[in-house]
Short mmCIF file of C-alpha atoms and ligand atoms in Angstrom, two decimals:
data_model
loop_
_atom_site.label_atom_id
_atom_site.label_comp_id
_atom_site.label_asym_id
_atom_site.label_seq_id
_atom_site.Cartn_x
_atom_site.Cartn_y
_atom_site.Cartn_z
CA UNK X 1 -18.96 -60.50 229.20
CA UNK X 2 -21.80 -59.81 226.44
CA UNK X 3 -20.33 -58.07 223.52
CA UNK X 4 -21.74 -57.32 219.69
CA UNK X 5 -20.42 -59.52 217.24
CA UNK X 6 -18.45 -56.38 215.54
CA UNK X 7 -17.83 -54.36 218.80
CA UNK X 8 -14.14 -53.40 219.11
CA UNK X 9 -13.61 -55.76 221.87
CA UNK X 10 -15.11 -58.87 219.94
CA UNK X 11 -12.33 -57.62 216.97
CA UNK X 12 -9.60 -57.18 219.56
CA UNK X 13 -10.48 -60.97 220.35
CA UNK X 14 -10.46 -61.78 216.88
CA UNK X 15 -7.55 -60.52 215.64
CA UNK X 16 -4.84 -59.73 218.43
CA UNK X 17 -2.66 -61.37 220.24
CA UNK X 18 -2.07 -59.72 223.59
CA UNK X 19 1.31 -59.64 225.66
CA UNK X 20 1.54 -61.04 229.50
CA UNK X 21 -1.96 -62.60 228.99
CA UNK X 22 -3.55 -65.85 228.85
CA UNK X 23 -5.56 -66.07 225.87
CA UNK X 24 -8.26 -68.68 226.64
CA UNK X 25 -9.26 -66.32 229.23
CA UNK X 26 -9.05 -63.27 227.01
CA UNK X 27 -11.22 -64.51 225.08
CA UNK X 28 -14.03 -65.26 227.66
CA UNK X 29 -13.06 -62.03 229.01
CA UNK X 30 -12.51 -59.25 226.39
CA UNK X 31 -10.06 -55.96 226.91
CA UNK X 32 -10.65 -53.20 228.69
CA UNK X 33 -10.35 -50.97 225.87
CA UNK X 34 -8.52 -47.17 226.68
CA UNK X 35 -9.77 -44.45 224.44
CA UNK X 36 -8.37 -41.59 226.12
CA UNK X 37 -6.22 -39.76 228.27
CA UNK X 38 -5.75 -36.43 230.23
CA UNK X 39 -3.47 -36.02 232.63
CA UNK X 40 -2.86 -38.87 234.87
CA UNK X 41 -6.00 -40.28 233.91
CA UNK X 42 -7.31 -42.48 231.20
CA UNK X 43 -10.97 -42.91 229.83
CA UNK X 44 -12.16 -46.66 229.14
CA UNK X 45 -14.42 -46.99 225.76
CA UNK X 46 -17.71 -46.66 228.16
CA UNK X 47 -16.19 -43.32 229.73
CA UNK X 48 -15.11 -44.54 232.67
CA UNK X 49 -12.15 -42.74 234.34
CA UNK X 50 -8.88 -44.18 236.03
CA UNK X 51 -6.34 -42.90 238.13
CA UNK X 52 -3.45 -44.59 236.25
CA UNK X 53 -0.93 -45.34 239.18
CA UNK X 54 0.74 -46.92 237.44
CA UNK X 55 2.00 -44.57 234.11
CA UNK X 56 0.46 -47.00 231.46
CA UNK X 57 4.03 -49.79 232.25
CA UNK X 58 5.78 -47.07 233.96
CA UNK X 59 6.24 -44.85 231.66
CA UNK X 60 4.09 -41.81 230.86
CA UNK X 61 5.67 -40.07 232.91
CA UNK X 62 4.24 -36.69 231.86
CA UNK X 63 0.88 -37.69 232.06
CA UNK X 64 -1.04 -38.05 228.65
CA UNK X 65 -1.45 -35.00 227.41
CA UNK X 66 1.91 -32.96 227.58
CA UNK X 67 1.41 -30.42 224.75
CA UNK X 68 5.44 -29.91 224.37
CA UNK X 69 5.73 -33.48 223.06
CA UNK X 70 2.46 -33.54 220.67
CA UNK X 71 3.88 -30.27 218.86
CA UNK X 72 7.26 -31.76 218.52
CA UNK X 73 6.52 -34.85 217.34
CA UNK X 74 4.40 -32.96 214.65
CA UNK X 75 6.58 -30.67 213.93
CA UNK X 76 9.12 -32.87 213.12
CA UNK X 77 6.93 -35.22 210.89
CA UNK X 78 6.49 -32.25 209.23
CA UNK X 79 10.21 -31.50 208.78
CA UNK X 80 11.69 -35.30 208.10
CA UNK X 81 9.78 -38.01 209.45
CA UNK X 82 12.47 -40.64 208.71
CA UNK X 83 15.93 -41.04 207.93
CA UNK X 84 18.33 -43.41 209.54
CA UNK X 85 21.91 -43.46 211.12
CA UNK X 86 23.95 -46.30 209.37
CA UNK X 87 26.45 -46.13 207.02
CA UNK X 88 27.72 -42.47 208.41
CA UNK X 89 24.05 -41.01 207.85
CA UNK X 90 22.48 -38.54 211.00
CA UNK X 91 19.27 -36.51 211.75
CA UNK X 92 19.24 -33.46 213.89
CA UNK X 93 17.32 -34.66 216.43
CA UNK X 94 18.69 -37.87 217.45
CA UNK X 95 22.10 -35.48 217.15
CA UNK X 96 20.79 -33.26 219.90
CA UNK X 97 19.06 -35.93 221.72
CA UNK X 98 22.68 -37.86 222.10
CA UNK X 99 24.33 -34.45 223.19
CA UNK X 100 21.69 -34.10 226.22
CA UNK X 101 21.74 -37.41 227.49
CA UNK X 102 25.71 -37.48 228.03
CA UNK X 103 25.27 -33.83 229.13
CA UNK X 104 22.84 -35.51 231.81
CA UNK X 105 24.95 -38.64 232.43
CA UNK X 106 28.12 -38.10 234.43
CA UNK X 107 30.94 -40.38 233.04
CA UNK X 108 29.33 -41.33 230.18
CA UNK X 109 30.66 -40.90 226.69
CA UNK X 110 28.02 -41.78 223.30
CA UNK X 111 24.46 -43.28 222.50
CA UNK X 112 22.99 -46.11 221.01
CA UNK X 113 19.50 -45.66 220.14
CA UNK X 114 17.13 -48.71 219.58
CA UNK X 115 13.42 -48.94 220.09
CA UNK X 116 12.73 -50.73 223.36
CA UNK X 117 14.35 -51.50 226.38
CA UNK X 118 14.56 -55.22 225.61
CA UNK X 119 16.45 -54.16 222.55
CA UNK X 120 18.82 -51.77 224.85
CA UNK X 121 19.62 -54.61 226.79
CA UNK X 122 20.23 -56.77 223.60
CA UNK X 123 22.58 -54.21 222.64
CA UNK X 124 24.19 -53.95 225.70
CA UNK X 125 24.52 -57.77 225.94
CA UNK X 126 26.37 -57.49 222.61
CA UNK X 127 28.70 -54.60 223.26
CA UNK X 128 29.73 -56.53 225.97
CA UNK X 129 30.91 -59.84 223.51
CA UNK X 130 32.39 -56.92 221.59
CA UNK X 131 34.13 -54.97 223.96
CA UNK X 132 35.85 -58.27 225.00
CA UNK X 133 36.36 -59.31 221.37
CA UNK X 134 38.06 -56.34 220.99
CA UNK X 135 40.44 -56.93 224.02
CA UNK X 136 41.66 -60.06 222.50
CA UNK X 137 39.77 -62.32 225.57
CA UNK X 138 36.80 -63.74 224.00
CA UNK X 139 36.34 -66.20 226.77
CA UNK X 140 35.08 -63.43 228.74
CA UNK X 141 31.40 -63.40 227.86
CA UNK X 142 28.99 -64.88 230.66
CA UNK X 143 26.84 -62.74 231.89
CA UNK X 144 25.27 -62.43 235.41
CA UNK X 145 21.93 -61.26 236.14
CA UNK X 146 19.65 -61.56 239.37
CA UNK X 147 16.63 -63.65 240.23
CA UNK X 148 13.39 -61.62 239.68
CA UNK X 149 15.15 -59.09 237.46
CA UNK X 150 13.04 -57.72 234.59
CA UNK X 151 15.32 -56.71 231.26
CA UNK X 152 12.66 -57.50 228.54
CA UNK X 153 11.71 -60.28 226.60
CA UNK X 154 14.19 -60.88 223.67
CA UNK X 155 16.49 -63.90 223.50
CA UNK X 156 19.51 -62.19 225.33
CA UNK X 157 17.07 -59.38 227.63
CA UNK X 158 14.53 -62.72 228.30
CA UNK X 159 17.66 -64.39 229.61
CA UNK X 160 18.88 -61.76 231.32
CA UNK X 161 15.10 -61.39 233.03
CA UNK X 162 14.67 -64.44 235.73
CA UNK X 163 11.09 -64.80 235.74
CA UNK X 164 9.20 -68.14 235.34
CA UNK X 165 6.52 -67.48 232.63
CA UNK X 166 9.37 -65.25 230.54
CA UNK X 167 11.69 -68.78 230.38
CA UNK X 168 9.56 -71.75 230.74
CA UNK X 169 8.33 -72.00 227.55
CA UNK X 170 10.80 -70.48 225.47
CA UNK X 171 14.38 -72.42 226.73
CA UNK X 172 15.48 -69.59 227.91
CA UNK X 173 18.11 -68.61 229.16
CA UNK X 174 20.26 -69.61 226.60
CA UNK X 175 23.93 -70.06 227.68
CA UNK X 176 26.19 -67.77 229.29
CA UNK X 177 23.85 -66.19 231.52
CA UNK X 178 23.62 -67.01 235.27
CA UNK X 179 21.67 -65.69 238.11
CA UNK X 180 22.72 -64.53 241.91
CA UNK X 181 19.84 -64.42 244.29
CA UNK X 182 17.27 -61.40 244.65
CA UNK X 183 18.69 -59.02 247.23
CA UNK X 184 14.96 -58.79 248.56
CA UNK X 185 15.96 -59.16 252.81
CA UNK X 186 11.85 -59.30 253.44
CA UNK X 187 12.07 -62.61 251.25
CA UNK X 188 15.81 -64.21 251.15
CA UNK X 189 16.93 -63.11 254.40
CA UNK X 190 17.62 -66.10 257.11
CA UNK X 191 15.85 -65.56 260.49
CA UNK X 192 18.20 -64.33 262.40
CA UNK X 193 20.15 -62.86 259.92
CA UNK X 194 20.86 -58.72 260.19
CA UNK X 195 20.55 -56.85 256.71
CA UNK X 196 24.15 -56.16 256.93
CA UNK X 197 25.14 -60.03 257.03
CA UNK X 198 22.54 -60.15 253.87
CA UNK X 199 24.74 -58.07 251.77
CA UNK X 200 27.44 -60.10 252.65
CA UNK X 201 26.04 -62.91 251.63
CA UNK X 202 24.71 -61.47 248.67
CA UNK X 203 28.41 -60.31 247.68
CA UNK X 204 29.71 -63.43 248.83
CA UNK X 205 27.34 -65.56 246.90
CA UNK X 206 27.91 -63.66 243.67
CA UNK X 207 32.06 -63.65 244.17
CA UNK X 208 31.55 -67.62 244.60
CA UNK X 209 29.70 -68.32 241.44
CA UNK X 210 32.68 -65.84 239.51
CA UNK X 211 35.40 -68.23 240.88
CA UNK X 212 33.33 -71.19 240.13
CA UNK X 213 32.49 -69.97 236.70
CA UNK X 214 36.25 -68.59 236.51
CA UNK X 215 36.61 -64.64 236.69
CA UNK X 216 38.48 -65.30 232.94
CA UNK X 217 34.98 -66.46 231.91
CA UNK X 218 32.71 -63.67 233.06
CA UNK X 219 32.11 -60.37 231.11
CA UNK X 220 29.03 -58.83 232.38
CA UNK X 221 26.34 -57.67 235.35
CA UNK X 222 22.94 -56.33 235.03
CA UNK X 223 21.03 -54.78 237.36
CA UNK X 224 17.93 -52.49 238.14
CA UNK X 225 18.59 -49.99 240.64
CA UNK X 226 15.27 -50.37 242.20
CA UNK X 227 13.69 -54.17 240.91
CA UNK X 228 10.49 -52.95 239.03
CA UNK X 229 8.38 -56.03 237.55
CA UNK X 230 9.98 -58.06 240.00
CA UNK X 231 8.12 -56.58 242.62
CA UNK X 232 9.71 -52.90 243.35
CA UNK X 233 12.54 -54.77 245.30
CA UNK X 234 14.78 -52.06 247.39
CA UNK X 235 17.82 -53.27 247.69
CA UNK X 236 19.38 -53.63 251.55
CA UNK X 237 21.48 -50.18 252.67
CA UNK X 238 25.07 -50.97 251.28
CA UNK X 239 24.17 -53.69 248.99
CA UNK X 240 25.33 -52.32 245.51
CA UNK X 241 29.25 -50.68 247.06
CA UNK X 242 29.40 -54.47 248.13
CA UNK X 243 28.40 -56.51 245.17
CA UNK X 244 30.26 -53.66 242.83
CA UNK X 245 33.70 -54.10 245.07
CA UNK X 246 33.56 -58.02 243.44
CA UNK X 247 32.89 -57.17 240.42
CA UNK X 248 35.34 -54.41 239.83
CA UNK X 249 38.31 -57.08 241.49
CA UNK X 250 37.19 -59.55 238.45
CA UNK X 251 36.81 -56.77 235.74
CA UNK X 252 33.78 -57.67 235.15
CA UNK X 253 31.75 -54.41 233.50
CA UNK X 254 28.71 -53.24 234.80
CA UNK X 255 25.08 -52.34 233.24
CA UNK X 256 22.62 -50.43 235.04
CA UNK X 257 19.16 -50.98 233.50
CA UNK X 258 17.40 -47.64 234.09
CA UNK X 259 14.58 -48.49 232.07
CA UNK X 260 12.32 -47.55 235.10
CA UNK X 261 14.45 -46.03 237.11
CA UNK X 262 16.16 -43.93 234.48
CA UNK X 263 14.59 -39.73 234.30
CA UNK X 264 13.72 -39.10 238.09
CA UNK X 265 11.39 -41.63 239.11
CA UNK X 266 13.62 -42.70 241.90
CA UNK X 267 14.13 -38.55 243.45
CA UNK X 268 17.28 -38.79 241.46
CA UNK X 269 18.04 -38.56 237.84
CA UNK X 270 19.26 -41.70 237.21
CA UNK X 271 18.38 -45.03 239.60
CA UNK X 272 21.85 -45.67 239.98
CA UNK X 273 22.21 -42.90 241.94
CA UNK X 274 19.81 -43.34 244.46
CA UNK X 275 21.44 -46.32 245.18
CA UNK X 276 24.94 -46.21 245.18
CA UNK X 277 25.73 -48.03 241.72
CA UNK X 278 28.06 -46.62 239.21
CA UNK X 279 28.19 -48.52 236.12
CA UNK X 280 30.02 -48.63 232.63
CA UNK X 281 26.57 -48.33 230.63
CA UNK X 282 23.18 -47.17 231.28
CA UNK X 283 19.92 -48.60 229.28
CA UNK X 284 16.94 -46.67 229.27
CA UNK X 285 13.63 -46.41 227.31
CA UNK X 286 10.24 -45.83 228.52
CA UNK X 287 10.02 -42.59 229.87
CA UNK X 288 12.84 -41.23 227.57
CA UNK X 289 10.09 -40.13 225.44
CA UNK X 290 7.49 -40.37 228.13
CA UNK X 291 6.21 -43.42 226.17
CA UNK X 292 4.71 -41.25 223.62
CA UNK X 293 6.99 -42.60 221.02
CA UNK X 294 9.32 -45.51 221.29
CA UNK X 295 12.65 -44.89 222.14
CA UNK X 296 15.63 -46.37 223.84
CA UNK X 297 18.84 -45.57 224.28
CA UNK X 298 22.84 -47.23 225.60
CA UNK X 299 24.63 -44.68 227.33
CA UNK X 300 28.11 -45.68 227.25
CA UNK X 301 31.45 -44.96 229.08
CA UNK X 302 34.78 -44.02 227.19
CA UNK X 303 36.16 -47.17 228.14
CA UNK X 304 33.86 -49.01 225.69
CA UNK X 305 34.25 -46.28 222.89
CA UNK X 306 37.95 -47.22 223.13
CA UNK X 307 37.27 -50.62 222.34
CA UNK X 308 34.90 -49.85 219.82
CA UNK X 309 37.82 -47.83 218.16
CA UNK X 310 40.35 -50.04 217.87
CA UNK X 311 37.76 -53.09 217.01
CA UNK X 312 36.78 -50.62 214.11
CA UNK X 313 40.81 -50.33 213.39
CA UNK X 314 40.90 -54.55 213.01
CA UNK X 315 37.28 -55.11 211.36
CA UNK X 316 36.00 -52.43 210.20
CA UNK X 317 32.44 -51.69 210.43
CA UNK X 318 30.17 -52.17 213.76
CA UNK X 319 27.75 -54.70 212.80
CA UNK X 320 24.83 -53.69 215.04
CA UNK X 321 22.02 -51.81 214.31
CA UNK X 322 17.96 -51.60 213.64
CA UNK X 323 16.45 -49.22 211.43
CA UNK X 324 14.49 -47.39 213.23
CA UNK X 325 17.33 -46.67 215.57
CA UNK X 326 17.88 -43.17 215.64
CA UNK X 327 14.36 -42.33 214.10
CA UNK X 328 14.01 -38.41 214.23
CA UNK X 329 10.47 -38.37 215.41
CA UNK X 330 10.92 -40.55 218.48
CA UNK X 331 14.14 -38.84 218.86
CA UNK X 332 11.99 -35.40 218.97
CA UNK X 333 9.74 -36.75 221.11
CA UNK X 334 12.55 -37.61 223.58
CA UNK X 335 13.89 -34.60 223.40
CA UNK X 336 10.83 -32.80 224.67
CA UNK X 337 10.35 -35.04 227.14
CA UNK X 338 13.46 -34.12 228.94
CA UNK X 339 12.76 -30.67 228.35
CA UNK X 340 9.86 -30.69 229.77
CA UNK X 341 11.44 -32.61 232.95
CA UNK X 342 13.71 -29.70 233.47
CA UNK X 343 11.09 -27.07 232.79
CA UNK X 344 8.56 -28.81 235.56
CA UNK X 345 11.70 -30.27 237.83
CA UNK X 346 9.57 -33.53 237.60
CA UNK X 347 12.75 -35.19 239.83
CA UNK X 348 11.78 -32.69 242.84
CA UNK X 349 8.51 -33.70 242.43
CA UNK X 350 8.88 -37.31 242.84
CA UNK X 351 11.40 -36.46 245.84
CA UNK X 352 8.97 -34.73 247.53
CA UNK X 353 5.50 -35.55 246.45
CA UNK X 354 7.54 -38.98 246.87
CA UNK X 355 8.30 -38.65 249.99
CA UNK X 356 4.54 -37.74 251.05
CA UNK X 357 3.45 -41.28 248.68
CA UNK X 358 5.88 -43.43 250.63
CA UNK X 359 4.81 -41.76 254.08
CA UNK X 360 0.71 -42.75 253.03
CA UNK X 361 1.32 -45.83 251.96
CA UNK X 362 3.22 -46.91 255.10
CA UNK X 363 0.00 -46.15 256.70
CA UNK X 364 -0.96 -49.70 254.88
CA UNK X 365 1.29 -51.18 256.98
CA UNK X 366 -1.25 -51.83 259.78
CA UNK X 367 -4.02 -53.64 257.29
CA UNK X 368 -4.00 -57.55 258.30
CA UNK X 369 -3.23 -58.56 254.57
CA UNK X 370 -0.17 -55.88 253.75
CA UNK X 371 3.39 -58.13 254.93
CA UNK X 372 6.11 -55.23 253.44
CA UNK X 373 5.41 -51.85 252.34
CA UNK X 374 8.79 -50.79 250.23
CA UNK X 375 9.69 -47.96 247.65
CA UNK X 376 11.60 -44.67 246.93
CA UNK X 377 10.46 -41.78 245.40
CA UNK X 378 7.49 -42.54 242.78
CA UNK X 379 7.28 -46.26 242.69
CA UNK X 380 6.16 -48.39 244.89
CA UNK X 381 5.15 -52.14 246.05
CA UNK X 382 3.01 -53.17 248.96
CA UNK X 383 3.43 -57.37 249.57
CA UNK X 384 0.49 -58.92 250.05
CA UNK X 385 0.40 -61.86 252.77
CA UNK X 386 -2.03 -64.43 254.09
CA UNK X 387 -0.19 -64.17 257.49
CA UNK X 388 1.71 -60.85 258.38
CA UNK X 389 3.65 -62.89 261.33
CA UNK X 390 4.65 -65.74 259.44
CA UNK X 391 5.05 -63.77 255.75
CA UNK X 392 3.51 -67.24 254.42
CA UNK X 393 1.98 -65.69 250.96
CA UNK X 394 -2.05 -66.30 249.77
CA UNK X 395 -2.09 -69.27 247.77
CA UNK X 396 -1.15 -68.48 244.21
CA UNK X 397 -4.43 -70.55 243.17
CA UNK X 398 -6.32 -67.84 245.27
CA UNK X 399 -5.31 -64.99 243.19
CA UNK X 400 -5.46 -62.28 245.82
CA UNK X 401 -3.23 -59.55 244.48
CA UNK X 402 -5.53 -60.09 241.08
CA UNK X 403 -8.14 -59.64 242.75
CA UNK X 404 -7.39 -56.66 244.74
CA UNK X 405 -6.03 -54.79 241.64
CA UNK X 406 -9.68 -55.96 239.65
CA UNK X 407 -11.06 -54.12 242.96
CA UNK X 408 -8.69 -50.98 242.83
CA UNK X 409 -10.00 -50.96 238.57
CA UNK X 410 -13.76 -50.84 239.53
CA UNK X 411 -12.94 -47.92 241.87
CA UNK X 412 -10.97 -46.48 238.90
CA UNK X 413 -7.84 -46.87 239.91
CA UNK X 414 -5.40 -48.48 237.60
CA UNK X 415 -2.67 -50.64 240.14
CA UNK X 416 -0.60 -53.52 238.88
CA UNK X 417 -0.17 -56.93 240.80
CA UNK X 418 3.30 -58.72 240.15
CA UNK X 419 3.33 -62.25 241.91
CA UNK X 420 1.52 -60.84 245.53
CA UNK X 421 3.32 -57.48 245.57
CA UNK X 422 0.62 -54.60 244.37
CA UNK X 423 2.29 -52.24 242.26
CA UNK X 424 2.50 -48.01 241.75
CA UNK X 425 4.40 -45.72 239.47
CA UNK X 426 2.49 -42.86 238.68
CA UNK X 427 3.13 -40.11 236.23
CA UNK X 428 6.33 -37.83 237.85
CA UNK X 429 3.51 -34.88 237.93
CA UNK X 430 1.24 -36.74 240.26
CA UNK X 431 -0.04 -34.34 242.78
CA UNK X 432 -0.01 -34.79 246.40
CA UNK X 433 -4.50 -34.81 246.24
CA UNK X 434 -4.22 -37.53 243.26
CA UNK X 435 -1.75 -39.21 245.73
CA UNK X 436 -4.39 -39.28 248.65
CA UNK X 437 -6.62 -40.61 246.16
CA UNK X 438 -4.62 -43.73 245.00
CA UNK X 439 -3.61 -44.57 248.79
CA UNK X 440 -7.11 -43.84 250.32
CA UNK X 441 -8.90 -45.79 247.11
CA UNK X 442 -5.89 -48.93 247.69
CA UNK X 443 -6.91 -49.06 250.97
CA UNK X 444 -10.64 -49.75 250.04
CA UNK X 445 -9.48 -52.33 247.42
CA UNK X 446 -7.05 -53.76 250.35
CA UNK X 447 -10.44 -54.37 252.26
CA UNK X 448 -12.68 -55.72 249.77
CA UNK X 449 -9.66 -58.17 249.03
CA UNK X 450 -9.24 -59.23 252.54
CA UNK X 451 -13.47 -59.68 252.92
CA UNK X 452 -13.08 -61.50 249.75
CA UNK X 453 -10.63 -63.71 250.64
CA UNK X 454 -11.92 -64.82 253.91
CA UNK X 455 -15.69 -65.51 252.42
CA UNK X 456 -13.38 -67.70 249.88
CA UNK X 457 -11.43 -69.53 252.49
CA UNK X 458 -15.00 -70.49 254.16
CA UNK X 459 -16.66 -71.47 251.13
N1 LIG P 1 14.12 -53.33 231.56
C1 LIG P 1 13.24 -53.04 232.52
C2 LIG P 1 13.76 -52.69 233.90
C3 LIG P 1 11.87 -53.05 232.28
O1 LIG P 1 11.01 -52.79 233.26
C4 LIG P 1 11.42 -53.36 230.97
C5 LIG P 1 9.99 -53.38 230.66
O2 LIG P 1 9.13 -53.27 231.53
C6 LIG P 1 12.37 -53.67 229.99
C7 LIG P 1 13.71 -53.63 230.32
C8 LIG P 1 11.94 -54.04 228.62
O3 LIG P 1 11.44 -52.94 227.93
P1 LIG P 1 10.53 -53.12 226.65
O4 LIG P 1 9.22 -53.69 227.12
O5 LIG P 1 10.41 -51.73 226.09
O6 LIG P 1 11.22 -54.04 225.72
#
């Protein structure tokens, strides 16, 4: 890539270091540099348009230019554009914002607010050590995750996340956390095996490493509904009533990481839903604001606010907290955004325009390089295989799925590739003619991917 010495993209090179990229090649390369946004489209620096299918990192849910949000997040500058909530201080919004999301979460009881998910799921990693703390067994504080599970990228969220280029170079995990299998039956089922003996295994496998561990030892479980970065990995009918049975008999307390999932992008409000789990805390972020400010937030049960209590009774103060935690504009922001959900009954829409994506892209199903087509509601993954009958995966040195999403971008639309699985999540107000569009433009990127590939195999 040409670019003038002074040229955004030479600066961007110069002075930033990107996330989730390698740099030598970034710097050969450049960034594609987003200026603008309307809708469920964005505008590169040289005009060019994209369907973004996949919500900026699945969150924009409203598109990029809801109104509602823009006016209260200036409105609210206007009134108090900071103050904070330690030490017994509030703001109105994050007041209101608290009252809604236990309003919207059945069982649930008060709000944490941090800034990012990985920071939910550091705080929900901590009120864990806490909660136990406060029940006088401290030697209840390992916490399980799952292989391929996403939670962010802190110390405790990047060792509850089981991805390879999140730990390998950063010792992580640290201790205490362990990791069952991904309940992805495509993948880790045996041949022969039925899905129902999967989630036996699966719920077998975890109750096995709680007795090996000892149940006295083991305090928590994370989850994603739906698996996002992973790959959008469903889990198998029945899988979550099994592996919650085990953990309930061990009292070990349960975190549902709706930082995807979480505000309708499954058909249902909340992931957990959709699939059966019912935990003692929800994380969430992302589209709690839409993206348009950060935000995130730990929806807790009563159970925990008990503990907290009587911990407060024996210590004193809860020692936890960031300061922008709370912060009225994102809080404002938030708020708007689930207005607006409401208002447009954005959860409908990704039932139903939902069900019409998952019905399209099943069409894929019949292109020689597609092995599993999986989703629910408005995300989505499509596998991509070197051999649909044998499932053996393209080479990683061959750098399909990168290639077909760099084909999908030059059509203008914006996909994702995690490991070989080609990702969607667009905004909930996609429409059922911008769906047509990302499934009828995937297919042409599917094409040029598979031509691609098979001039590069006889090269
Ligand atoms: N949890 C899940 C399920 C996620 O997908 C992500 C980010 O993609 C996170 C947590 C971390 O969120 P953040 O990047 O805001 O720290």
């Amino acid at each position: 890539m040409t670019m003038l010495a002074n040229s955004a993209a030479a600066r961007d090179i110069r002075y930033q270091i990107h996330s989730q990229t390698n740099i030598r090649q970034h710097e050969k390369d450049g960034p594609l540099i987003i200026t603008r946004g309307e809708g469920a489209y964005i505008y590169d620096d040289s005009g060019n348009r994209y369907l973004d299918a996949m919500s900026g990192l699945w969150c924009v849910s409203l598109g990029y230019s809801d109104t509602s949000i823009k006016e209260a997040v200036k409105a609210q500058i206007d009134e108090l554009p900071y103050f904070h909530l330690f030490a017994h201080r509030s703001n109105n919004p994050s007041i209101d914002l608290a009252e809604k999301l236990i309003q919207n979460s059945p069982g649930m009881s008060r709000v944490v607010f941090q800034c990012s998910g990985s920071e939910a799921n550091d705080t929900a990693v901590k009120l864990i050590w806490y909660y136990w703390n406060a029940l006088g067994r401290p030697e209840k504080k390992k916490i399980i995750a799952r292989k391929r599970a996403y939670h962010g990228t802190g110390i405790a969220s990047g060792s509850l996340t089981f991805l390879p280029n999140i730990h390998r170079e950063f010792d992580l995990p640290i201790d205490r956390f362990l990791h069952v299998t991904c309940p992805h039956y495509y993948r880790e089922g045996l041949p022969g095996e039925s899905e129902a003996d999967f989630v036996r295994r699966m719920a077998d496998e975890l109750e096995q490493l709680i007795l090996a561990e000892g149940p006295e030892t083991v305090g928590g479980f994370f989850a994603e509904p739906v698996m996002g970065t992973g790959g959008v990995v469903m889990p198998p009918e029945g899988y979550f009533e099994a592996i919650q049975a085990v953990l309930d008999k061990y009292e070990v307390l349960t975190v549902s990481d709706e930082v995807i999932c979480g505000f309708g992008r499954t058909g249902t409000y909340w992931g957990a839903e959709a699939v059966g789990y019912k935990p003692d805390m929800i994380t969430c972020a992302k589209a709690l604001s839409s993206a348009y400010l950060p935000i995130s937030a730990v929806i807790v049960s009563e159970k925990i606010v008990d503990a907290m209590r009587e911990q407060s009774d024996k210590v004193g103060v809860f020692g936890h907290g960031y300061t922008y935690g709370g912060h009225p504009v994102c809080a404002a922001a938030a708020l708007a955004s689930l207005n607006r959900y409401e208002e447009l009954d954005t959860t409908r829409n990704a039932r139903e325009t939902g069900a019409y994506f998952q019905k399209r892209l099943a069409e894929l199903k019949d292109h020689p390089i597609v092995g599993e087509v999986r989703g629910i509601g408005l995300m989505a993954g499509v596998e991509l295989v070197r051999d649909k009958k044998t499932k053996a995966p393209f080479d990683a040195s061959v750098g399909a799925a990168a290639a077909c999403s760099r084909f999908a971008l030059e059509r203008g639309l914006v996909t994702r590739n995690l490991g070989e699985t080609m990702s969607f999540s667009p905004p909930l107000i996609v429409t059922t003619k911008e769906i047509d569009i990302i499934v009828d433009t995937f297919r042409e990127a599917l094409d040029q991917t598979l031509a691609w590939a098979n001039a590069k195999a006889a090269a």
